[in-house]
Amino acid sequence: MRLRSIVIGAAGLATALVAATLTLAQPASAASLVEVTNFGTNPSNLRMHLYVPDRVQARPGLLVAVHYCTGSGPAYYSGTQFAQQADQYGFIVIYPSATRSGNCFDVYSPQALRRDGGSDPVSIRSMVSYAQQRYNVDPSRIFAAGTSSGAMMTNVLLGLYPDVFRAGAAFAGVPFGCFATTDGSTWNSQCANGQITRTPQQWGDLVRNAYPGYSGARPRMQLWHGTNDETLRYPNFTEEIKQWTNLHGLSQTPTSTDTPASGQTRTRYGSSGAQAPVEAISLQGVPHNLPVNAAEAVRFFGLNTSTPPTSTPPTSGPPTSAPPTSAPPTSNPPTTGPPPAGACRVGYTVNAWNTGLTASITITNTSASTVNGWTLAFTLPGGQTITSGWNASYSPNSGAVSARNASYNGTLAPNASTGIGFQATHTGNTGRPASFTLNGTACTVA
């Protein structure tokens, strides 16, 4: 059967091939994307790109960020905010690249759906092992995230290697095993069209049978899907929820339901906390080309719990104990007033397409005092209207906007940062606001 590509992210994902090819595996240059070769067993000839920020934690976390069909690791690096999150929190990011026709990952062959069976999952597992050995990675903080084909691979990686990955975030994917084929085809139309439905037990058994005998904990999973997905239809979202709740021994009845942003419905299973075993976000009216909320995925992973030291990354073997982590607060802290004048900095990045855009905002407290509770105010250029947002509440949706902290990111210690963002429509002006104030105080703009 002819390969059919899953096209995702053309609207905000500019391809940037900023990689340096190495003939021998070496540590990545600080704050640059570097290609690593000879990283280990690689049956499907994937390519590996690695991002190590200037400052990393003593035992850094590790994220595998997996691209969409027709994409590449460098394109996913430049088109998402995972590297910026790594800069902020001191973890390391691996960007695999598929090399077969169409640049889709193998989530369909019998080899790919069996632990250590071969193909792309084995290659990606080798990349993880390379980074673990080279960069003192904390084995309890290894995660995967991906879009479309990469979201399907995220489901596969967490299914095959539950002892490696602690959690995952799948943006517009399908359940583990849904895309399986036995005739050599790389496309499963029934799955793509949302026509494969199974019981939760059946979905769970597909994963359990891929790694017989495993009885340990299963990774947590965060799922994202647009209701208007025209490529991997929305029913796949429900089937993913069935699978991961079953693997965790949970009911399909949510523990909690809320609206984190306009047009979003979030359900949590097994817990109502920020790191529930299963978290699912439905995006009303959004097509397959959905925004990748890197900050919210990093929050779900728990990779945002500490600030990296000012040190270069170690390359020695890991010590035997893991650092403590702390959960985000469960309610908004009280506001203690604005920081001193000139004591905040805002970074603002826009990815725009014909009638829409996403804006990623980094707020940094550059004062010597902790900010408890914040409001970032700015004026959108004419014609821009916010349709959804993350990590803050936005009001109104155009003109002079106030973005108020969420329950878990209201405290900004000195030199600490937090990332927020939104999706918007526009009528031609894709520029950024001219100025920003934090709790009424003007900020410098990076």
PDB file of N, CA and C in Angstrom, residues 230-283:
ATOM      1  N   GLU A 230      -9.124  15.977  11.599  1.00  0.00           N
ATOM      2  CA  GLU A 230      -9.522  15.408  10.313  1.00  0.00           C
ATOM      3  C   GLU A 230      -8.568  14.311   9.854  1.00  0.00           C
ATOM      4  N   THR A 231      -7.487  14.075  10.579  1.00  0.00           N
ATOM      5  CA  THR A 231      -6.494  13.075  10.179  1.00  0.00           C
ATOM      6  C   THR A 231      -6.529  11.844  11.082  1.00  0.00           C
ATOM      7  N   LEU A 232      -6.480  12.055  12.363  1.00  0.00           N
ATOM      8  CA  LEU A 232      -6.641  10.988  13.352  1.00  0.00           C
ATOM      9  C   LEU A 232      -7.881  11.346  14.163  1.00  0.00           C
ATOM     10  N   ARG A 233      -9.007  10.818  13.761  1.00  0.00           N
ATOM     11  CA  ARG A 233     -10.315  11.293  14.215  1.00  0.00           C
ATOM     12  C   ARG A 233     -10.467  11.263  15.738  1.00  0.00           C
ATOM     13  N   TYR A 234     -11.332  12.136  16.216  1.00  0.00           N
ATOM     14  CA  TYR A 234     -11.512  12.366  17.641  1.00  0.00           C
ATOM     15  C   TYR A 234     -11.871  11.115  18.446  1.00  0.00           C
ATOM     16  N   PRO A 235     -12.599  10.117  17.907  1.00  0.00           N
ATOM     17  CA  PRO A 235     -12.851   8.915  18.718  1.00  0.00           C
ATOM     18  C   PRO A 235     -11.596   8.252  19.259  1.00  0.00           C
ATOM     19  N   ASN A 236     -10.445   8.445  18.605  1.00  0.00           N
ATOM     20  CA  ASN A 236      -9.201   7.870  19.120  1.00  0.00           C
ATOM     21  C   ASN A 236      -8.854   8.410  20.500  1.00  0.00           C
ATOM     22  N   PHE A 237      -9.279   9.617  20.801  1.00  0.00           N
ATOM     23  CA  PHE A 237      -9.040  10.227  22.107  1.00  0.00           C
ATOM     24  C   PHE A 237      -9.713   9.394  23.205  1.00  0.00           C
ATOM     25  N   THR A 238     -10.969   9.030  22.966  1.00  0.00           N
ATOM     26  CA  THR A 238     -11.694   8.209  23.937  1.00  0.00           C
ATOM     27  C   THR A 238     -11.038   6.845  24.109  1.00  0.00           C
ATOM     28  N   GLU A 239     -10.571   6.260  23.000  1.00  0.00           N
ATOM     29  CA  GLU A 239      -9.938   4.945  23.075  1.00  0.00           C
ATOM     30  C   GLU A 239      -8.615   5.013  23.842  1.00  0.00           C
ATOM     31  N   GLU A 240      -7.864   6.106  23.677  1.00  0.00           N
ATOM     32  CA  GLU A 240      -6.636   6.280  24.468  1.00  0.00           C
ATOM     33  C   GLU A 240      -6.952   6.348  25.959  1.00  0.00           C
ATOM     34  N   ILE A 241      -7.994   7.090  26.306  1.00  0.00           N
ATOM     35  CA  ILE A 241      -8.379   7.193  27.714  1.00  0.00           C
ATOM     36  C   ILE A 241      -8.736   5.819  28.262  1.00  0.00           C
ATOM     37  N   LYS A 242      -9.481   5.041  27.490  1.00  0.00           N
ATOM     38  CA  LYS A 242      -9.815   3.681  27.916  1.00  0.00           C
ATOM     39  C   LYS A 242      -8.555   2.885  28.218  1.00  0.00           C
ATOM     40  N   GLN A 243      -7.580   2.946  27.317  1.00  0.00           N
ATOM     41  CA  GLN A 243      -6.372   2.141  27.454  1.00  0.00           C
ATOM     42  C   GLN A 243      -5.580   2.513  28.694  1.00  0.00           C
ATOM     43  N   TRP A 244      -5.331   3.798  28.893  1.00  0.00           N
ATOM     44  CA  TRP A 244      -4.436   4.192  29.977  1.00  0.00           C
ATOM     45  C   TRP A 244      -5.119   4.140  31.336  1.00  0.00           C
ATOM     46  N   THR A 245      -6.425   4.381  31.385  1.00  0.00           N
ATOM     47  CA  THR A 245      -7.108   4.179  32.668  1.00  0.00           C
ATOM     48  C   THR A 245      -7.118   2.702  33.033  1.00  0.00           C
ATOM     49  N   ASN A 246      -7.289   1.808  32.043  1.00  0.00           N
ATOM     50  CA  ASN A 246      -7.265   0.377  32.340  1.00  0.00           C
ATOM     51  C   ASN A 246      -5.895  -0.063  32.829  1.00  0.00           C
ATOM     52  N   LEU A 247      -4.852   0.446  32.200  1.00  0.00           N
ATOM     53  CA  LEU A 247      -3.502   0.068  32.621  1.00  0.00           C
ATOM     54  C   LEU A 247      -3.213   0.501  34.057  1.00  0.00           C
ATOM     55  N   HIS A 248      -3.878   1.575  34.489  1.00  0.00           N
ATOM     56  CA  HIS A 248      -3.710   2.040  35.857  1.00  0.00           C
ATOM     57  C   HIS A 248      -4.774   1.480  36.793  1.00  0.00           C
ATOM     58  N   GLY A 249      -5.644   0.618  36.270  1.00  0.00           N
ATOM     59  CA  GLY A 249      -6.674   0.032  37.108  1.00  0.00           C
ATOM     60  C   GLY A 249      -7.729   1.025  37.554  1.00  0.00           C
ATOM     61  N   LEU A 250      -8.046   1.997  36.678  1.00  0.00           N
ATOM     62  CA  LEU A 250      -8.962   3.071  37.035  1.00  0.00           C
ATOM     63  C   LEU A 250     -10.271   2.979  36.275  1.00  0.00           C
ATOM     64  N   SER A 251     -11.293   3.599  36.827  1.00  0.00           N
ATOM     65  CA  SER A 251     -12.575   3.749  36.139  1.00  0.00           C
ATOM     66  C   SER A 251     -12.449   4.778  35.026  1.00  0.00           C
ATOM     67  N   GLN A 252     -13.332   4.673  34.027  1.00  0.00           N
ATOM     68  CA  GLN A 252     -13.376   5.695  32.976  1.00  0.00           C
ATOM     69  C   GLN A 252     -14.154   6.929  33.412  1.00  0.00           C
ATOM     70  N   THR A 253     -14.651   6.938  34.626  1.00  0.00           N
ATOM     71  CA  THR A 253     -15.332   8.108  35.175  1.00  0.00           C
ATOM     72  C   THR A 253     -14.293   9.066  35.747  1.00  0.00           C
ATOM     73  N   PRO A 254     -14.260  10.304  35.278  1.00  0.00           N
ATOM     74  CA  PRO A 254     -13.222  11.230  35.744  1.00  0.00           C
ATOM     75  C   PRO A 254     -13.313  11.498  37.243  1.00  0.00           C
ATOM     76  N   THR A 255     -12.172  11.670  37.853  1.00  0.00           N
ATOM     77  CA  THR A 255     -12.110  12.135  39.235  1.00  0.00           C
ATOM     78  C   THR A 255     -12.446  13.611  39.313  1.00  0.00           C
ATOM     79  N   SER A 256     -12.046  14.363  38.284  1.00  0.00           N
ATOM     80  CA  SER A 256     -12.354  15.796  38.237  1.00  0.00           C
ATOM     81  C   SER A 256     -12.463  16.235  36.791  1.00  0.00           C
ATOM     82  N   THR A 257     -13.207  17.305  36.571  1.00  0.00           N
ATOM     83  CA  THR A 257     -13.360  17.921  35.255  1.00  0.00           C
ATOM     84  C   THR A 257     -13.286  19.426  35.436  1.00  0.00           C
ATOM     85  N   ASP A 258     -12.482  20.091  34.593  1.00  0.00           N
ATOM     86  CA  ASP A 258     -12.412  21.540  34.666  1.00  0.00           C
ATOM     87  C   ASP A 258     -12.126  22.119  33.293  1.00  0.00           C
ATOM     88  N   THR A 259     -12.018  23.431  33.233  1.00  0.00           N
ATOM     89  CA  THR A 259     -11.760  24.154  31.984  1.00  0.00           C
ATOM     90  C   THR A 259     -10.516  25.003  32.186  1.00  0.00           C
ATOM     91  N   PRO A 260      -9.328  24.470  31.878  1.00  0.00           N
ATOM     92  CA  PRO A 260      -8.101  25.226  32.129  1.00  0.00           C
ATOM     93  C   PRO A 260      -7.953  26.462  31.248  1.00  0.00           C
ATOM     94  N   ALA A 261      -8.623  26.462  30.091  1.00  0.00           N
ATOM     95  CA  ALA A 261      -8.588  27.604  29.183  1.00  0.00           C
ATOM     96  C   ALA A 261      -9.842  27.545  28.318  1.00  0.00           C
ATOM     97  N   SER A 262     -10.150  28.649  27.677  1.00  0.00           N
ATOM     98  CA  SER A 262     -11.342  28.706  26.834  1.00  0.00           C
ATOM     99  C   SER A 262     -11.290  27.625  25.763  1.00  0.00           C
ATOM    100  N   GLY A 263     -12.386  26.880  25.630  1.00  0.00           N
ATOM    101  CA  GLY A 263     -12.464  25.834  24.613  1.00  0.00           C
ATOM    102  C   GLY A 263     -11.810  24.528  25.011  1.00  0.00           C
ATOM    103  N   GLN A 264     -11.255  24.450  26.213  1.00  0.00           N
ATOM    104  CA  GLN A 264     -10.584  23.231  26.664  1.00  0.00           C
ATOM    105  C   GLN A 264     -11.377  22.577  27.792  1.00  0.00           C
ATOM    106  N   THR A 265     -11.509  21.264  27.714  1.00  0.00           N
ATOM    107  CA  THR A 265     -12.097  20.482  28.794  1.00  0.00           C
ATOM    108  C   THR A 265     -11.066  19.476  29.256  1.00  0.00           C
ATOM    109  N   ARG A 266     -10.722  19.556  30.540  1.00  0.00           N
ATOM    110  CA  ARG A 266      -9.701  18.663  31.085  1.00  0.00           C
ATOM    111  C   ARG A 266     -10.363  17.688  32.067  1.00  0.00           C
ATOM    112  N   THR A 267     -10.117  16.409  31.832  1.00  0.00           N
ATOM    113  CA  THR A 267     -10.574  15.382  32.760  1.00  0.00           C
ATOM    114  C   THR A 267      -9.360  14.683  33.344  1.00  0.00           C
ATOM    115  N   ARG A 268      -9.443  14.379  34.643  1.00  0.00           N
ATOM    116  CA  ARG A 268      -8.365  13.677  35.322  1.00  0.00           C
ATOM    117  C   ARG A 268      -8.913  12.401  35.935  1.00  0.00           C
ATOM    118  N   TYR A 269      -8.105  11.372  35.933  1.00  0.00           N
ATOM    119  CA  TYR A 269      -8.531  10.048  36.361  1.00  0.00           C
ATOM    120  C   TYR A 269      -7.579   9.530  37.431  1.00  0.00           C
ATOM    121  N   GLY A 270      -8.157   9.047  38.543  1.00  0.00           N
ATOM    122  CA  GLY A 270      -7.346   8.498  39.616  1.00  0.00           C
ATOM    123  C   GLY A 270      -6.888   9.512  40.621  1.00  0.00           C
ATOM    124  N   SER A 271      -6.955  10.782  40.279  1.00  0.00           N
ATOM    125  CA  SER A 271      -6.566  11.864  41.167  1.00  0.00           C
ATOM    126  C   SER A 271      -7.011  13.175  40.531  1.00  0.00           C
ATOM    127  N   SER A 272      -7.280  14.162  41.365  1.00  0.00           N
ATOM    128  CA  SER A 272      -7.618  15.485  40.837  1.00  0.00           C
ATOM    129  C   SER A 272      -6.417  16.418  40.871  1.00  0.00           C
ATOM    130  N   GLY A 273      -5.260  15.884  41.218  1.00  0.00           N
ATOM    131  CA  GLY A 273      -4.062  16.699  41.349  1.00  0.00           C
ATOM    132  C   GLY A 273      -3.369  16.973  40.028  1.00  0.00           C
ATOM    133  N   ALA A 274      -2.304  17.757  40.106  1.00  0.00           N
ATOM    134  CA  ALA A 274      -1.592  18.210  38.913  1.00  0.00           C
ATOM    135  C   ALA A 274      -0.854  17.091  38.198  1.00  0.00           C
ATOM    136  N   GLN A 275      -0.623  15.975  38.887  1.00  0.00           N
ATOM    137  CA  GLN A 275       0.069  14.845  38.267  1.00  0.00           C
ATOM    138  C   GLN A 275      -0.773  13.583  38.427  1.00  0.00           C
ATOM    139  N   ALA A 276      -2.003  13.659  37.953  1.00  0.00           N
ATOM    140  CA  ALA A 276      -2.912  12.513  37.987  1.00  0.00           C
ATOM    141  C   ALA A 276      -2.352  11.384  37.128  1.00  0.00           C
ATOM    142  N   PRO A 277      -2.730  10.133  37.406  1.00  0.00           N
ATOM    143  CA  PRO A 277      -2.260   9.028  36.559  1.00  0.00           C
ATOM    144  C   PRO A 277      -2.598   9.212  35.088  1.00  0.00           C
ATOM    145  N   VAL A 278      -3.800   9.724  34.807  1.00  0.00           N
ATOM    146  CA  VAL A 278      -4.210  10.003  33.428  1.00  0.00           C
ATOM    147  C   VAL A 278      -4.873  11.368  33.403  1.00  0.00           C
ATOM    148  N   GLU A 279      -4.455  12.192  32.453  1.00  0.00           N
ATOM    149  CA  GLU A 279      -5.019  13.525  32.270  1.00  0.00           C
ATOM    150  C   GLU A 279      -5.331  13.698  30.789  1.00  0.00           C
ATOM    151  N   ALA A 280      -6.541  14.141  30.473  1.00  0.00           N
ATOM    152  CA  ALA A 280      -6.959  14.243  29.072  1.00  0.00           C
ATOM    153  C   ALA A 280      -7.547  15.618  28.812  1.00  0.00           C
ATOM    154  N   ILE A 281      -7.040  16.297  27.772  1.00  0.00           N
ATOM    155  CA  ILE A 281      -7.490  17.644  27.440  1.00  0.00           C
ATOM    156  C   ILE A 281      -8.104  17.629  26.044  1.00  0.00           C
ATOM    157  N   SER A 282      -9.396  17.933  25.980  1.00  0.00           N
ATOM    158  CA  SER A 282     -10.130  18.011  24.716  1.00  0.00           C
ATOM    159  C   SER A 282     -10.187  19.464  24.265  1.00  0.00           C
ATOM    160  N   LEU A 283      -9.851  19.719  22.991  1.00  0.00           N
ATOM    161  CA  LEU A 283      -9.780  21.073  22.450  1.00  0.00           C
ATOM    162  C   LEU A 283     -10.943  21.276  21.476  1.00  0.00           C
TER     163      LEU A 283
END
